Coordinates of N, CA and C in Angstrom, one line a residue:
M469 N 16.7 -32.2 -1.7 CA 16.4 -30.9 -1.1 C 15.1 -30.8 -0.4
E470 N 15.0 -30.2 0.7 CA 13.8 -30.2 1.5 C 12.7 -29.3 0.8
L471 N 11.5 -29.6 1.1 CA 10.4 -28.8 0.5 C 10.4 -27.3 1.0
A472 N 10.8 -27.1 2.2 CA 10.8 -25.7 2.7 C 11.9 -24.9 2.0
T473 N 13.0 -25.6 1.6 CA 14.1 -24.9 0.9 C 13.7 -24.5 -0.5
V474 N 12.9 -25.4 -1.2 CA 12.4 -25.2 -2.5 C 11.5 -24.0 -2.5
V475 N 10.5 -24.0 -1.5 CA 9.6 -22.9 -1.4 C 10.3 -21.6 -1.1
F476 N 11.4 -21.6 -0.3 CA 12.1 -20.4 0.0 C 12.8 -19.8 -1.3
Y477 N 13.4 -20.7 -2.1 CA 14.0 -20.2 -3.3 C 13.0 -19.6 -4.3
I478 N 11.8 -20.2 -4.3 CA 10.8 -19.7 -5.2 C 10.4 -18.3 -4.8
F479 N 10.0 -18.1 -3.5 CA 9.6 -16.8 -3.0 C 10.7 -15.8 -3.0
A480 N 11.9 -16.2 -2.7 CA 13.0 -15.3 -2.7 C 13.4 -14.8 -4.1
S481 N 13.3 -15.7 -5.1 CA 13.6 -15.3 -6.5 C 12.6 -14.3 -7.0
V482 N 11.3 -14.6 -6.8 CA 10.2 -13.7 -7.2 C 10.3 -12.3 -6.5
L483 N 10.7 -12.4 -5.2 CA 10.8 -11.2 -4.4 C 11.9 -10.3 -5.0
V484 N 13.1 -10.8 -5.3 CA 14.2 -10.0 -5.8 C 13.8 -9.5 -7.2
F485 N 13.2 -10.3 -8.0 CA 12.8 -9.8 -9.4 C 11.8 -8.7 -9.3
S486 N 10.8 -8.9 -8.4 CA 9.7 -7.8 -8.3 C 10.3 -6.5 -7.7
A487 N 11.3 -6.7 -6.8 CA 11.9 -5.5 -6.2 C 12.7 -4.7 -7.3
L488 N 13.4 -5.4 -8.1 CA 14.1 -4.8 -9.2 C 13.1 -4.1 -10.2
M489 N 12.0 -4.7 -10.4 CA 11.0 -4.1 -11.4 C 10.4 -2.9 -10.7
V490 N 10.3 -2.8 -9.4 CA 9.7 -1.6 -8.8 C 10.5 -0.4 -9.1
I491 N 11.8 -0.5 -9.0 CA 12.7 0.7 -9.2 C 13.1 0.9 -10.7
S492 N 12.8 -0.1 -11.5 CA 13.2 0.0 -13.0 C 12.0 0.3 -13.9
A493 N 10.8 0.0 -13.4 CA 9.6 0.3 -14.3 C 9.4 1.8 -14.5
R494 N 9.1 2.2 -15.7 CA 8.9 3.6 -15.9 C 7.5 4.0 -15.6
N495 N 6.5 3.1 -15.7 CA 5.1 3.4 -15.4 C 4.9 3.2 -14.0
P496 N 4.3 4.2 -13.3 CA 4.0 4.1 -11.9 C 3.0 3.0 -11.5
V497 N 2.1 2.7 -12.4 CA 1.1 1.7 -12.2 C 1.8 0.3 -12.1
H498 N 2.7 0.1 -13.0 CA 3.5 -1.1 -13.0 C 4.3 -1.3 -11.8
S499 N 4.9 -0.2 -11.3 CA 5.7 -0.2 -10.1 C 4.8 -0.6 -8.9
V500 N 3.6 -0.1 -8.8 CA 2.7 -0.4 -7.7 C 2.4 -1.9 -7.8
L501 N 2.1 -2.4 -8.9 CA 1.7 -3.9 -9.0 C 2.9 -4.8 -8.6
F502 N 4.1 -4.4 -9.0 CA 5.3 -5.2 -8.6 C 5.6 -5.0 -7.1
L503 N 5.2 -3.9 -6.6 CA 5.4 -3.7 -5.1 C 4.5 -4.6 -4.3
I504 N 3.2 -4.7 -4.8 CA 2.3 -5.6 -4.1 C 2.8 -7.0 -4.2
L505 N 3.3 -7.4 -5.4 CA 3.9 -8.8 -5.5 C 5.1 -9.0 -4.6
A506 N 5.9 -8.0 -4.4 CA 7.1 -8.1 -3.5 C 6.6 -8.2 -2.1
F507 N 5.6 -7.5 -1.7 CA 5.0 -7.7 -0.3 C 4.5 -9.1 0.0
F508 N 3.8 -9.6 -1.0 CA 3.2 -11.0 -0.8 C 4.4 -12.0 -0.7
N509 N 5.4 -11.9 -1.5 CA 6.5 -12.8 -1.4 C 7.3 -12.7 -0.1
A510 N 7.4 -11.4 0.4 CA 8.1 -11.2 1.7 C 7.3 -11.8 2.8
A511 N 5.9 -11.7 2.7 CA 5.1 -12.4 3.7 C 5.2 -13.9 3.7
G512 N 5.4 -14.5 2.5 CA 5.7 -15.9 2.4 C 7.0 -16.3 3.1
L513 N 8.0 -15.5 2.9 CA 9.3 -15.7 3.6 C 9.1 -15.6 5.1
F514 N 8.3 -14.7 5.6 CA 8.1 -14.6 7.0 C 7.4 -15.8 7.6
L515 N 6.5 -16.4 6.8 CA 5.8 -17.6 7.2 C 6.7 -18.7 7.3
L516 N 7.7 -18.8 6.4 CA 8.7 -19.9 6.4 C 9.5 -19.9 7.7
I517 N 9.8 -18.7 8.2 CA 10.7 -18.7 9.4 C 9.8 -18.6 10.7
G518 N 8.5 -18.8 10.6 CA 7.6 -18.9 11.7 C 7.1 -17.5 12.3
A519 N 7.3 -16.5 11.5 CA 6.8 -15.2 12.0 C 5.5 -14.9 11.3
E520 N 4.4 -15.6 11.7 CA 3.1 -15.5 11.0 C 2.5 -14.1 11.3
Y521 N 2.8 -13.5 12.4 CA 2.2 -12.2 12.7 C 2.8 -11.1 11.8
L522 N 4.1 -11.2 11.6 CA 4.7 -10.2 10.7 C 4.2 -10.4 9.2
A523 N 3.9 -11.7 8.9 CA 3.4 -11.9 7.5 C 2.1 -11.3 7.3
M524 N 1.2 -11.6 8.3 CA -0.2 -11.0 8.1 C -0.2 -9.5 8.2
T525 N 0.7 -8.9 9.1 CA 0.8 -7.5 9.1 C 1.3 -6.9 7.8
L526 N 2.2 -7.6 7.2 CA 2.8 -7.1 5.9 C 1.7 -7.1 4.9
V527 N 0.9 -8.1 4.8 CA -0.2 -8.2 3.8 C -1.3 -7.2 4.1
I528 N -1.7 -7.2 5.4 CA -2.9 -6.4 5.7 C -2.6 -4.9 5.7
V529 N -1.5 -4.5 6.3 CA -1.1 -3.1 6.5 C -0.5 -2.5 5.2
Y530 N 0.6 -3.2 4.8 CA 1.4 -2.6 3.7 C 0.7 -2.7 2.3
V531 N 0.0 -3.8 2.1 CA -0.6 -3.9 0.8 C -1.8 -2.8 0.7
G532 N -2.4 -2.6 1.9 CA -3.4 -1.5 1.9 C -2.8 -0.2 1.8
A533 N -1.6 0.0 2.3 CA -0.9 1.3 2.2 C -0.4 1.5 0.7
V534 N -0.3 0.5 -0.1 CA 0.1 0.6 -1.5 C -1.0 1.4 -2.2
A535 N -2.2 1.2 -1.8 CA -3.3 2.0 -2.4 C -3.2 3.5 -2.1
V536 N -2.8 3.8 -0.9 CA -2.6 5.2 -0.5 C -1.4 5.7 -1.3
L537 N -0.3 4.9 -1.4 CA 0.9 5.3 -2.2 C 0.5 5.6 -3.6
F538 N -0.4 4.8 -4.2 CA -0.8 5.0 -5.6 C -1.5 6.3 -5.7
L539 N -2.4 6.6 -4.7 CA -3.1 7.9 -4.7 C -2.1 9.1 -4.7
F540 N -1.1 9.0 -3.9 CA -0.1 10.1 -3.8 C 0.6 10.2 -5.1
V541 N 0.9 9.1 -5.8 CA 1.6 9.2 -7.1 C 0.7 9.8 -8.1
V542 N -0.5 9.4 -8.1 CA -1.5 10.0 -9.0 C -1.6 11.5 -8.8
M543 N -1.7 12.0 -7.6 CA -1.8 13.4 -7.3 C -0.5 14.2 -7.6
M544 N 0.6 13.6 -7.4 CA 1.9 14.3 -7.6 C 2.3 14.3 -9.1
L545 N 2.0 13.3 -9.8 CA 2.3 13.2 -11.2 C 1.3 13.7 -12.1
D546 N 0.1 14.1 -11.6 CA -1.0 14.6 -12.4 C -1.4 13.6 -13.5
V547 N -1.6 12.4 -13.1 CA -2.0 11.3 -14.1 C -3.4 11.6 -14.5
N548 N -3.6 11.6 -15.9 CA -4.9 11.8 -16.4 C -5.7 10.5 -16.3
F549 N -6.9 10.7 -15.6 CA -7.7 9.5 -15.3 C -8.4 9.0 -16.6
V550 N -8.7 9.9 -17.5 CA -9.3 9.5 -18.8 C -8.3 8.6 -19.6
E551 N -7.1 9.0 -19.7 CA -6.1 8.2 -20.4 C -5.8 6.9 -19.6
L552 N -5.9 7.0 -18.3 CA -5.7 5.8 -17.5 C -6.8 4.7 -17.7
R553 N -8.0 5.2 -17.9 CA -9.1 4.3 -18.2 C -9.0 3.7 -19.6
Q554 N -8.6 4.6 -20.5 CA -8.4 4.2 -21.9 C -7.3 3.2 -22.0
G555 N -6.3 3.3 -21.2 CA -5.1 2.4 -21.3 C -5.3 1.1 -20.4
F556 N -6.5 0.7 -20.1 CA -6.7 -0.5 -19.3 C -6.2 -1.7 -20.0
L557 N -6.3 -1.8 -21.3 CA -5.8 -3.0 -22.0 C -4.3 -3.0 -22.0
R558 N -3.7 -1.8 -21.9 CA -2.2 -1.8 -21.8 C -1.7 -2.4 -20.5
Y559 N -2.4 -2.1 -19.4 CA -2.0 -2.6 -18.1 C -2.4 -4.0 -17.8
L560 N -3.3 -4.5 -18.6 CA -3.9 -5.8 -18.4 C -2.8 -6.9 -18.4
P561 N -1.9 -7.0 -19.3 CA -0.9 -8.1 -19.3 C 0.0 -8.1 -18.0
V562 N 0.4 -6.9 -17.6 CA 1.2 -6.8 -16.3 C 0.4 -7.3 -15.1
G563 N -0.8 -6.7 -15.0 CA -1.7 -7.1 -13.9 C -2.0 -8.6 -13.9
A564 N -2.3 -9.1 -15.1 CA -2.6 -10.6 -15.2 C -1.4 -11.4 -14.8
T565 N -0.2 -11.0 -15.2 CA 1.0 -11.7 -14.9 C 1.3 -11.7 -13.4
V566 N 1.1 -10.6 -12.7 CA 1.2 -10.5 -11.3 C 0.2 -11.4 -10.6
A567 N -1.1 -11.4 -11.1 CA -2.1 -12.2 -10.5 C -1.8 -13.7 -10.6
I568 N -1.3 -14.1 -11.8 CA -1.0 -15.5 -12.1 C 0.1 -16.0 -11.2
I569 N 1.2 -15.2 -11.0 CA 2.3 -15.5 -10.1 C 1.8 -15.7 -8.7
L570 N 1.0 -14.8 -8.2 CA 0.5 -14.9 -6.9 C -0.4 -16.1 -6.7
F571 N -1.2 -16.5 -7.7 CA -2.0 -17.7 -7.6 C -1.2 -18.9 -7.6
V572 N -0.2 -19.0 -8.4 CA 0.7 -20.2 -8.5 C 1.4 -20.3 -7.1
E573 N 1.9 -19.2 -6.6 CA 2.6 -19.3 -5.3 C 1.7 -19.7 -4.2
L574 N 0.5 -19.2 -4.2 CA -0.5 -19.7 -3.2 C -0.8 -21.2 -3.3
M575 N -0.9 -21.6 -4.5 CA -1.2 -23.1 -4.7 C 0.0 -23.9 -4.3
I576 N 1.2 -23.4 -4.5 CA 2.4 -24.2 -4.1 C 2.5 -24.2 -2.6
A577 N 2.2 -23.1 -1.9 CA 2.2 -23.1 -0.5 C 1.1 -23.9 0.1
S578 N -0.1 -23.9 -0.5 CA -1.2 -24.8 0.0 C -0.9 -26.2 -0.1
V579 N -0.4 -26.6 -1.3 CA -0.1 -28.0 -1.5 C 1.1 -28.5 -0.6
A580 N 2.1 -27.6 -0.4 CA 3.2 -28.0 0.5 C 2.7 -28.1 1.9
S581 N 1.8 -27.3 2.4 CA 1.3 -27.4 3.7 C 0.4 -28.6 3.9
L582 N -0.3 -29.0 2.9 CA -1.1 -30.2 3.0 C -0.4 -31.5 3.0
K583 N 0.6 -31.6 2.1 CA 1.4 -32.8 2.0 C 2.4 -33.0 3.1
H584 N 3.1 -31.9 3.5 CA 4.1 -31.9 4.5 C 3.8 -30.9 5.6
P585 N 2.7 -31.1 6.4 CA 2.4 -30.1 7.4 C 3.4 -29.9 8.5
H586 N 4.0 -31.0 8.9 CA 5.0 -30.9 10.0 C 6.3 -30.2 9.6
E587 N 6.7 -30.4 8.3 CA 7.9 -29.8 7.8 C 7.8 -28.3 7.7
I588 N 6.7 -27.8 7.3 CA 6.5 -26.4 7.1 C 6.2 -25.7 8.4
T589 N 5.3 -26.3 9.2 CA 4.9 -25.6 10.5 C 5.7 -25.9 11.7
A590 N 6.8 -26.7 11.5 CA 7.6 -26.9 12.7 C 8.4 -25.7 13.1
K591 N 8.7 -24.8 12.2 CA 9.4 -23.6 12.5 C 8.5 -22.5 13.0
A592 N 7.2 -22.7 12.8 CA 6.2 -21.7 13.2 C 5.8 -21.7 14.7
K593 N 6.4 -22.6 15.4 CA 6.0 -22.7 16.8 C 6.7 -21.6 17.6
P594 N 6.1 -21.2 18.7 CA 6.7 -20.1 19.6 C 8.0 -20.6 20.2
L595 N 8.7 -19.6 20.7 CA 10.0 -20.0 21.4 C 9.7 -20.8 22.6
T596 N 8.7 -20.4 23.4 CA 8.3 -21.1 24.6 C 6.8 -21.4 24.5
H597 N 6.4 -22.3 25.2 CA 4.9 -22.7 25.2 C 4.1 -21.7 25.9
L598 N 4.7 -20.8 26.7 CA 4.0 -19.9 27.5 C 3.8 -18.5 26.8
V599 N 4.8 -18.2 25.9 CA 4.7 -16.9 25.2 C 4.5 -17.1 23.7
P600 N 3.4 -16.7 23.1 CA 3.2 -16.8 21.7 C 4.1 -15.9 20.9
N601 N 4.1 -16.1 19.6 CA 5.0 -15.3 18.7 C 4.6 -13.8 18.8
T602 N 3.3 -13.5 18.8 CA 2.9 -12.1 18.8 C 3.3 -11.4 20.0
Q603 N 3.2 -12.0 21.2 CA 3.6 -11.4 22.4 C 5.1 -11.3 22.5
A604 N 5.8 -12.2 22.0 CA 7.3 -12.2 22.0 C 7.8 -11.0 21.1
I605 N 7.1 -10.8 20.0 CA 7.5 -9.7 19.1 C 7.2 -8.4 19.8
G606 N 6.1 -8.3 20.4 CA 5.7 -7.0 21.1 C 6.7 -6.7 22.3
N607 N 7.1 -7.8 23.0 CA 8.1 -7.5 24.1 C 9.4 -7.0 23.6
V608 N 9.9 -7.6 22.5 CA 11.2 -7.1 21.9 C 11.0 -5.8 21.3
L609 N 9.9 -5.5 20.6 CA 9.8 -4.3 19.9 C 9.6 -3.1 20.8
Y610 N 8.9 -3.2 21.9 CA 8.6 -2.1 22.7 C 9.5 -2.1 24.0
T611 N 10.5 -2.9 24.0 CA 11.5 -2.8 25.1 C 12.9 -2.5 24.6
D612 N 13.4 -3.5 23.8 CA 14.8 -3.3 23.3 C 14.9 -2.3 22.1
Y613 N 13.8 -2.2 21.3 CA 13.9 -1.4 20.1 C 12.9 -0.2 20.2
I614 N 12.5 0.2 21.3 CA 11.5 1.2 21.4 C 11.9 2.6 20.8
Y615 N 13.2 3.0 21.0 CA 13.6 4.2 20.4 C 13.7 4.2 18.9
L616 N 14.2 3.1 18.4 CA 14.2 2.9 16.9 C 12.8 2.9 16.4
F617 N 11.9 2.3 17.1 CA 10.5 2.3 16.7 C 9.9 3.7 16.6
Q618 N 10.2 4.5 17.6 CA 9.7 5.8 17.6 C 10.3 6.7 16.5
V619 N 11.6 6.5 16.2 CA 12.3 7.2 15.2 C 11.7 6.8 13.8
A620 N 11.4 5.5 13.6 CA 10.7 5.1 12.4 C 9.3 5.8 12.2
G621 N 8.6 5.9 13.3 CA 7.3 6.6 13.2 C 7.5 8.1 12.9
L622 N 8.5 8.7 13.4 CA 8.7 10.1 13.1 C 9.1 10.3 11.6
I623 N 9.9 9.4 11.1 CA 10.3 9.4 9.7 C 9.1 9.3 8.8
L624 N 8.2 8.4 9.1 CA 7.0 8.2 8.4 C 6.1 9.4 8.4
L625 N 6.1 10.1 9.6 CA 5.3 11.3 9.8 C 5.8 12.4 8.9
V626 N 7.1 12.6 8.9 CA 7.7 13.6 8.1 C 7.5 13.4 6.6
A627 N 7.6 12.1 6.2 CA 7.3 11.7 4.8 C 5.9 12.0 4.4
M628 N 4.9 11.8 5.3 CA 3.5 12.0 5.1 C 3.3 13.5 4.9
I629 N 3.9 14.3 5.8 CA 3.7 15.8 5.8 C 4.3 16.3 4.5
G630 N 5.5 15.8 4.1 CA 6.1 16.3 2.9 C 5.2 15.9 1.6
A631 N 4.6 14.7 1.6 CA 3.8 14.3 0.5 C 2.6 15.2 0.4
I632 N 2.0 15.6 1.6 CA 0.8 16.4 1.6 C 1.2 17.8 1.1
V633 N 2.3 18.3 1.5 CA 2.7 19.7 1.1 C 3.0 19.7 -0.4
L634 N 3.6 18.6 -1.0 CA 3.9 18.6 -2.4 C 2.6 18.5 -3.2
T635 N 1.6 17.7 -2.7 CA 0.4 17.5 -3.5 C -0.6 18.6 -3.4
H636 N -0.4 19.5 -2.4 CA -1.4 20.6 -2.2 C -0.7 21.9 -2.7
R637 N 0.2 21.9 -3.6 CA 0.8 23.1 -4.1 C -0.2 23.9 -4.9
T638 N 0.1 25.2 -5.1 CA -0.8 26.1 -5.8 C -0.7 25.8 -7.3
R639 N -1.9 25.6 -7.9 CA -1.9 25.4 -9.3 C -2.9 26.4 -10.0
S640 N -2.6 26.8 -11.2 CA -3.4 27.7 -11.9 C -4.6 27.0 -12.5
G641 N -5.7 27.7 -12.5 CA -6.9 27.1 -13.1 C -7.7 26.1 -12.2
V642 N -7.3 26.0 -10.9 CA -8.0 25.1 -10.0 C -8.7 26.0 -8.9
R643 N -10.0 25.8 -8.8 CA -10.8 26.5 -7.9 C -10.7 25.9 -6.5
R644 N -10.4 26.6 -5.5 CA -10.3 26.1 -4.1 C -11.3 26.8 -3.2
Q645 N -11.7 26.2 -2.2 CA -12.6 26.7 -1.2 C -11.9 27.7 -0.3
K646 N -12.5 28.9 -0.2 CA -11.9 30.0 0.7 C -12.9 30.1 1.9
I647 N -12.6 29.5 3.0 CA -13.5 29.5 4.1 C -13.7 30.9 4.7
A648 N -12.6 31.6 4.8 CA -12.6 33.0 5.4 C -13.6 33.9 4.6
S649 N -13.5 33.8 3.3 CA -14.4 34.6 2.4 C -15.8 34.2 2.6
Q650 N -16.1 32.9 2.7 CA -17.4 32.5 2.9 C -18.0 32.9 4.2
V651 N -17.2 32.9 5.3 CA -17.7 33.3 6.6 C -17.9 34.8 6.7
A652 N -17.1 35.6 6.0 CA -17.2 37.0 6.0 C -18.2 37.6 5.1
R653 N -18.8 36.7 4.3 CA -19.8 37.2 3.3 C -21.1 37.7 3.9
K654 N -21.6 38.8 3.4 CA -22.8 39.4 4.0 C -24.0 38.9 3.1
R655 N -25.2 39.1 3.7 CA -26.4 38.7 3.0 C -26.6 39.5 1.7
S656 N -26.2 40.8 1.8 CA -26.4 41.7 0.6 C -25.5 41.3 -0.6
D657 N -24.4 40.6 -0.3 CA -23.5 40.1 -1.3 C -24.0 38.9 -2.0
A658 N -24.9 38.2 -1.4 CA -25.4 36.9 -2.0 C -26.8 37.0 -2.5
I659 N -27.6 37.9 -1.9 CA -29.1 37.9 -2.2 C -29.4 39.4 -2.6
E660 N -30.2 39.5 -3.7 CA -30.7 40.8 -4.1 C -32.2 40.7 -4.2
I661 N -32.9 41.5 -3.5 CA -34.4 41.5 -3.5 C -34.8 42.5 -4.6
V662 N -35.6 42.0 -5.5 CA -36.1 42.8 -6.6 C -37.6 42.8 -6.6
K663 N -38.2 44.0 -6.6 CA -39.7 44.1 -6.7 C -40.1 44.1 -8.1
V664 N -40.9 43.2 -8.5 CA -41.4 43.1 -9.9 C -42.9 43.3 -9.9
K665 N -43.3 44.3 -10.8 CA -44.7 44.5 -10.9 C -45.4 43.4 -11.6
S666 N -46.7 43.3 -11.4 CA -47.5 42.3 -12.0 C -47.5 42.5 -13.5
G667 N -47.2 41.4 -14.3 CA -47.2 41.4 -15.7 C -45.9 41.8 -16.3
Q668 N -44.8 42.0 -15.5 CA -43.5 42.4 -16.0 C -42.5 41.4 -15.5
G669 N -41.4 41.2 -16.3 CA -40.4 40.2 -16.0 C -39.3 40.9 -15.1
A670 N -38.5 40.1 -14.6 CA -37.4 40.6 -13.7 C -36.3 41.3 -14.5

């Protein structure tokens, strides 16, 4: 069996497992950790087929977006930060497991690329010597699939607006800034001038 095939099965197996854990984990923190693991494994699969630009985009953009997703989950579910800090040891095994799996996969990919550089990087060459992979992806994305690309952007925009509306719902006991009241406030409402005689308190 070729080395690229072995690496593919490793990344694919971990990707399927982490994807199942994302939808089956009851704790939102665990789901976020497994989602990061799934993104890294998908990036490894993109590298195997020669799409290094998509791999780097997946890691840089989507793994960063997971942090924003986690913030939305915290705001929507009203997660108590005090309990979250107190439960650090509870989340430590899951986080350590994800970190160890990522480290092992990076070591496997590094060793494979050092021992068999031609076998792994042969598929990473551009289709032609004149057009690199990034330019080829841009040509296809913004010509053949431009309408689908715009529809995907609109869907993400609607999802973002919906998340903002859900997280900014009215809650009792929460003090909010009222800009109109602050602008309409007069000086007499905020300041009271009192004349105090010498030797007497206010």
